[in-house]
Amino acid sequence: MSVSIPDSLLPFLPLLYIAWADGVLEENEIDFINQKIKENNTIKPETKNLVCKWLDPQNPPSARELAYWKGYIKENADLLNHTEKLDLFSIGSLLAKREDSKEWVNDETRESLHLIEDYLGIVSNDAIRSVYENDPVSSSYQATPHKTDKAYSQPLKELLQHGNAALKTKVKNILDPHKDGIESHDDDLNTRREKVLEWCKELAQAGLGSLAYPLEYGGSESLEQYAAVFEEIAKYDLGLTIKFGVHYGLFGGSVASLGTKKHQDKYLKDIGTMELPGCFAMTEMHHGSNVKALQTTAIYQPEDKTFIINTPTQYDRKTYIGNAAMHATMATVFAQLIVNNEKHGIHAFLIPIRNKQGDSLPGITIGDNGHKMGLNGVDNGTLHFNTIKIPKENLLDKFGAIDKTGQYTSPISSSSKRFFTMLGTLVGGRLCVPIAGQTAAKKALNMAVYFALDRKQFGPPGKPEQSIMDYPTHQKKLMPLIANAYAFDFAHDHLLKKYAHNTHTNQQEIEALAAGLKALSTWNATKTIQTCREACGGKGYLSEMYFDRLKADTDIFTTFEGDNTVLLQLTAKSRLTYFKKQFGKLDWWDTLKYISTIASSNMSQLNPIITRNTSEEHLLDSEFQLEAFTYREEFSLRTLAMRLSKKIKNGMDSYDAFLDVQIHLIDMASAYIDRVVLEQFINTIHQEEDPNVKKILTSLKNLYALHRIETHKGWYLEHDYISGSKSLAINKLVSKLCKELKEESQHLVDAFDIPKYMTEGAMAF
């Protein structure tokens, strides 16, 4: 039977082709199209019947008919301007090639087709673009069928929102209308900075900046809510995210955490509304990580109850200070406090740096760090103080004050403890930065997964090309990174809750965990974004895929809020202190029991039957996985402590001893964080009530755990924890899990809730 197209159907051919190109029309879509066609009084009844016939879901066009429609459009495509965005009405008018087209070319038909086009979410020229692809089912993003939601889809998305769905929607409603401005690639430096400032103010007007502050200052006393807003902003613009964090989190947070009621009453409300824009000036040219050695001085003057703030040399000026170059009018400045010629260590001071007209105040030189690799919406700058005076009240004096007699007082006698207590109150920033990094990683994974499912390359002879997601190498690239994204999400949520509800009994543990988790999480984000860029080939190099900004904006995350290598050493030293305290409490009998426990653990876990067990049931058992992670952590901690002890007993200076074992410090801290992350993944699964969510999370947890063991298989083999055959079994099981999760990949990234317009715009060919 031959295939033909009636003349009266030609004007509607683009509509019919693109409507069926994804293989199936929803019932509501068919009803809507039929309604609009039937309501149109200018279309002849026989034409209406013909269109409605081709929209019958019980009698859809055959593959041959669909191919014929495609061929017809392709043959006549020379009539079309491929660079011009045409709607269905215009394309139909041109393809019809009829002299008497006035019969149907009218405003009523134009309006009907426009309504249909909007309802179906059709992107202009899809009908043209799709005919040039090998397969109409996979021709473009719009033609890619979105897999039907799984039973776990919505509850999984809700799980990742951590009870903050309404807040996140509030952020979306504010930022979605600015999508053109946010995604502009043509802004000069100042234009971008001003845009970001205005968006930041808009968020403030909605009450989103002050969420972590006390109720009396317009807040909700909820760091968790603040972090949720921070995370949602990161989906849109990381420059805005960081500016938001610097002003409300660091500047405002310093007043809330280091100041007393007089400071909070005077400043917090205006900070929350951004009436008082501020910055956080800690880093100096020659001192970043080593905060204790900052050179800026604050010398108390008892005669007029003031401080003289001074920058000794050009190398001691504050630098890389967000908001300083253009917008901040006040800075929290960290300086060495000197009272009566006695040093009392680092303290924080509120220093006005600009007047209301934006001019720098006398004695203050403000510089601009200029254009950066990324985050150019943030105006990073330098601050140099030339013996300026500030009143005594500007010392943030929660942990150290000047009394009425001009003497220094502090509730914490130890200067070292006081220093770490002060910094500990500011650890909230260290919690939020990796959350933003993981949001960027999720956005990258979303793009990479959609691209991989849509992109076809190669295939068996004579058969259609395959999705690149079908290739094991591609699965192995992306699936473990998706598992990582979920793992770090749950770990961050655990730490955030622990910090927010901390009673200060375990402050050091929280700070150590925050430092280590920030390091591993941001390194993972950097790796994820790069891997996803490569997974998208040449398409991934285009700005429309977001990888350029994601790479440029997140690269700094591995070094600000603490250099990752330094942070892991902080984590390691904390774990050593913990080990020393635990071991120091043991008497000879407890020591004997401790040694016995190690021996028992070695006997059970290093038993040849266990080390050679390659069954899936065993490898997928959470108990085995957690034991493997714990063994690596505890062995590394124990042997590190022994190395240090031996070096110090042999007369080596403790500083040199730590330098000697620096690599081991990093390895041990990483093992500790790996264990905590897995532990929280397992806890999340245990707490989950939905069986469908529990099942998919278990698969992700298995992949995370086994892939980490696979990554460190050299260590496990060296220490006889697994045999060669078990290592091979783990490799095979990781590949199997990747293949299985490939089928769920779209749903897994959909749960990240990346704005749809970003995916649609990026995936349009």
CSV table of N, CA and C in Angstrom, one decimal, residues 275-345:
chain,number,residue,atom,x,y,z
A,275,GLU,N,21.0,46.5,54.2
A,275,GLU,CA,21.1,47.9,54.4
A,275,GLU,C,22.6,48.2,54.8
A,276,LEU,N,23.2,47.3,55.4
A,276,LEU,CA,24.6,47.4,55.8
A,276,LEU,C,25.4,46.3,55.1
A,277,PRO,N,25.9,46.5,53.9
A,277,PRO,CA,26.6,45.5,53.2
A,277,PRO,C,28.0,45.4,53.8
A,278,GLY,N,28.5,44.1,54.0
A,278,GLY,CA,29.8,44.0,54.7
A,278,GLY,C,30.6,42.9,54.0
A,279,CYS,N,31.8,42.8,54.6
A,279,CYS,CA,32.8,41.7,54.1
A,279,CYS,C,33.5,41.2,55.3
A,280,PHE,N,34.3,40.1,55.1
A,280,PHE,CA,35.0,39.4,56.1
A,280,PHE,C,36.4,39.3,55.8
A,281,ALA,N,37.2,40.1,56.5
A,281,ALA,CA,38.6,40.3,56.1
A,281,ALA,C,39.6,39.5,57.1
A,282,MET,N,39.9,38.3,56.6
A,282,MET,CA,40.8,37.5,57.4
A,282,MET,C,42.1,37.3,56.7
A,283,THR,N,42.1,36.8,55.5
A,283,THR,CA,43.3,36.4,54.7
A,283,THR,C,44.2,37.6,54.4
A,284,GLU,N,45.5,37.5,54.5
A,284,GLU,CA,46.5,38.5,54.1
A,284,GLU,C,47.3,37.9,53.0
A,285,MET,N,48.1,38.8,52.3
A,285,MET,CA,48.9,38.4,51.2
A,285,MET,C,49.8,37.3,51.6
A,286,HIS,N,50.5,37.3,52.8
A,286,HIS,CA,51.4,36.3,53.1
A,286,HIS,C,50.9,35.3,54.2
A,287,HIS,N,49.7,35.5,54.6
A,287,HIS,CA,49.1,34.5,55.6
A,287,HIS,C,47.7,34.2,55.2
A,288,GLY,N,47.4,33.0,54.8
A,288,GLY,CA,46.1,32.5,54.5
A,288,GLY,C,45.7,31.4,55.5
A,289,SER,N,46.2,30.3,55.3
A,289,SER,CA,45.9,29.1,56.2
A,289,SER,C,46.4,29.4,57.6
A,290,ASN,N,47.5,30.0,57.7
A,290,ASN,CA,48.1,30.2,59.1
A,290,ASN,C,47.5,31.5,59.7
A,291,VAL,N,46.3,31.4,60.1
A,291,VAL,CA,45.6,32.5,60.7
A,291,VAL,C,46.2,33.1,61.9
A,292,LYS,N,46.8,32.2,62.7
A,292,LYS,CA,47.5,32.7,64.0
A,292,LYS,C,48.6,33.7,63.7
A,293,ALA,N,49.2,33.6,62.5
A,293,ALA,CA,50.3,34.5,62.3
A,293,ALA,C,49.9,35.7,61.5
A,294,LEU,N,48.7,36.1,61.4
A,294,LEU,CA,48.3,37.3,60.8
A,294,LEU,C,49.0,38.5,61.3
A,295,GLN,N,49.4,39.5,60.5
A,295,GLN,CA,50.2,40.6,60.9
A,295,GLN,C,49.5,41.9,61.2
A,296,THR,N,48.3,42.0,60.7
A,296,THR,CA,47.5,43.2,61.0
A,296,THR,C,47.4,43.4,62.6
A,297,THR,N,47.6,44.6,63.1
A,297,THR,CA,47.5,44.8,64.5
A,297,THR,C,46.4,45.7,64.9
A,298,ALA,N,45.9,45.5,66.2
A,298,ALA,CA,44.9,46.3,66.8
A,298,ALA,C,45.4,46.6,68.2
A,299,ILE,N,46.0,47.9,68.4
A,299,ILE,CA,46.6,48.3,69.6
A,299,ILE,C,45.6,49.2,70.4
A,300,TYR,N,45.3,48.7,71.6
A,300,TYR,CA,44.4,49.5,72.4
A,300,TYR,C,45.0,50.7,73.0
A,301,GLN,N,44.2,51.8,72.9
A,301,GLN,CA,44.6,53.2,73.4
A,301,GLN,C,43.8,53.5,74.6
A,302,PRO,N,44.2,53.3,75.8
A,302,PRO,CA,43.4,53.5,77.0
A,302,PRO,C,43.0,55.0,77.2
A,303,GLU,N,43.8,55.9,76.7
A,303,GLU,CA,43.5,57.3,77.0
A,303,GLU,C,42.2,57.8,76.3
A,304,ASP,N,41.9,57.2,75.1
A,304,ASP,CA,40.6,57.6,74.5
A,304,ASP,C,39.7,56.4,74.2
A,305,LYS,N,40.1,55.2,74.7
A,305,LYS,CA,39.3,54.0,74.6
A,305,LYS,C,39.1,53.7,73.1
A,306,THR,N,40.1,53.6,72.4
A,306,THR,CA,40.1,53.3,70.9
A,306,THR,C,41.1,52.2,70.6
A,307,PHE,N,41.0,51.7,69.4
A,307,PHE,CA,42.0,50.8,68.9
A,307,PHE,C,42.6,51.5,67.6
A,308,ILE,N,43.9,51.3,67.5
A,308,ILE,CA,44.6,51.7,66.3
A,308,ILE,C,44.8,50.5,65.5
A,309,ILE,N,44.2,50.5,64.3
A,309,ILE,CA,44.3,49.3,63.3
A,309,ILE,C,45.4,49.7,62.3
A,310,ASN,N,46.4,48.8,62.1
A,310,ASN,CA,47.4,49.1,61.2
A,310,ASN,C,47.9,47.8,60.4
A,311,THR,N,48.2,48.1,59.1
A,311,THR,CA,48.7,47.1,58.2
A,311,THR,C,50.2,47.4,58.1
A,312,PRO,N,51.1,46.5,58.7
A,312,PRO,CA,52.5,46.8,58.8
A,312,PRO,C,53.2,47.0,57.4
A,313,THR,N,53.0,46.1,56.5
A,313,THR,CA,53.6,46.2,55.1
A,313,THR,C,52.6,45.9,54.1
A,314,GLN,N,53.0,46.1,52.8
A,314,GLN,CA,52.1,45.8,51.7
A,314,GLN,C,51.8,44.3,51.6
A,315,TYR,N,52.7,43.5,52.2
A,315,TYR,CA,52.5,42.0,52.1
A,315,TYR,C,51.5,41.6,53.2
A,316,ASP,N,51.1,42.5,54.1
A,316,ASP,CA,50.1,42.2,55.1
A,316,ASP,C,48.7,42.7,54.9
A,317,ARG,N,48.5,43.3,53.7
A,317,ARG,CA,47.2,43.8,53.5
A,317,ARG,C,46.2,42.6,53.3
A,318,LYS,N,45.0,42.9,53.7
A,318,LYS,CA,43.9,41.9,53.5
A,318,LYS,C,43.7,41.7,52.0
A,319,THR,N,43.5,40.5,51.5
A,319,THR,CA,43.3,40.3,50.1
A,319,THR,C,42.3,39.2,49.8
A,320,TYR,N,41.8,39.1,48.6
A,320,TYR,CA,40.8,38.2,48.1
A,320,TYR,C,39.5,38.3,49.0
A,321,ILE,N,39.2,39.5,49.5
A,321,ILE,CA,38.1,39.7,50.4
A,321,ILE,C,36.8,40.0,49.6
A,322,GLY,N,35.9,39.0,49.6
A,322,GLY,CA,34.7,39.2,48.9
A,322,GLY,C,33.8,40.4,49.4
A,323,ASN,N,33.3,41.1,48.4
A,323,ASN,CA,32.4,42.3,48.7
A,323,ASN,C,33.3,43.6,48.9
A,324,ALA,N,34.6,43.4,49.1
A,324,ALA,CA,35.4,44.6,49.5
A,324,ALA,C,35.6,45.6,48.4
A,325,ALA,N,35.8,45.1,47.1
A,325,ALA,CA,36.2,46.0,46.1
A,325,ALA,C,35.2,47.1,45.7
A,326,MET,N,33.9,46.8,45.9
A,326,MET,CA,32.9,47.8,45.4
A,326,MET,C,31.8,48.0,46.4
A,327,HIS,N,31.3,47.0,47.1
A,327,HIS,CA,30.0,47.1,47.8
A,327,HIS,C,30.0,47.2,49.3
A,328,ALA,N,31.0,46.7,50.0
A,328,ALA,CA,30.9,46.6,51.4
A,328,ALA,C,31.2,48.0,52.0
A,329,THR,N,30.4,48.3,53.1
A,329,THR,CA,30.7,49.6,53.8
A,329,THR,C,31.3,49.3,55.2
A,330,MET,N,31.3,48.0,55.6
A,330,MET,CA,31.9,47.7,56.9
A,330,MET,C,32.6,46.3,56.7
A,331,ALA,N,33.7,46.1,57.5
A,331,ALA,CA,34.4,44.8,57.4
A,331,ALA,C,34.6,44.3,58.8
A,332,THR,N,34.5,42.9,58.9
A,332,THR,CA,35.0,42.3,60.1
A,332,THR,C,36.4,41.9,59.8
A,333,VAL,N,37.3,42.6,60.6
A,333,VAL,CA,38.7,42.5,60.3
A,333,VAL,C,39.4,41.7,61.5
A,334,PHE,N,40.2,40.7,61.1
A,334,PHE,CA,40.9,39.9,62.1
A,334,PHE,C,42.3,40.4,62.2
A,335,ALA,N,42.7,40.7,63.5
A,335,ALA,CA,44.0,41.3,63.8
A,335,ALA,C,44.5,40.9,65.1
A,336,GLN,N,45.8,41.1,65.3
A,336,GLN,CA,46.5,40.7,66.6
A,336,GLN,C,46.1,41.8,67.6
A,337,LEU,N,45.5,41.4,68.7
A,337,LEU,CA,45.1,42.4,69.7
A,337,LEU,C,46.3,42.6,70.7
A,338,ILE,N,46.6,43.8,70.9
A,338,ILE,CA,47.7,44.2,71.8
A,338,ILE,C,47.2,45.2,72.8
A,339,VAL,N,47.3,44.8,74.1
A,339,VAL,CA,46.8,45.6,75.2
A,339,VAL,C,48.0,45.8,76.2
A,340,ASN,N,48.4,47.0,76.5
A,340,ASN,CA,49.5,47.3,77.4
A,340,ASN,C,50.8,46.5,77.0
A,341,ASN,N,51.0,46.6,75.7
A,341,ASN,CA,52.2,45.9,75.1
A,341,ASN,C,52.2,44.4,75.2
A,342,GLU,N,51.1,43.8,75.5
A,342,GLU,CA,51.0,42.4,75.6
A,342,GLU,C,50.0,41.8,74.5
A,343,LYS,N,50.5,40.8,73.8
A,343,LYS,CA,49.7,40.2,72.7
A,343,LYS,C,48.7,39.2,73.3
A,344,HIS,N,47.5,39.3,72.8
A,344,HIS,CA,46.4,38.4,73.2
A,344,HIS,C,45.9,37.6,72.0
A,345,GLY,N,46.6,37.6,70.9
A,345,GLY,CA,46.2,36.8,69.8
A,345,GLY,C,45.2,37.4,68.9
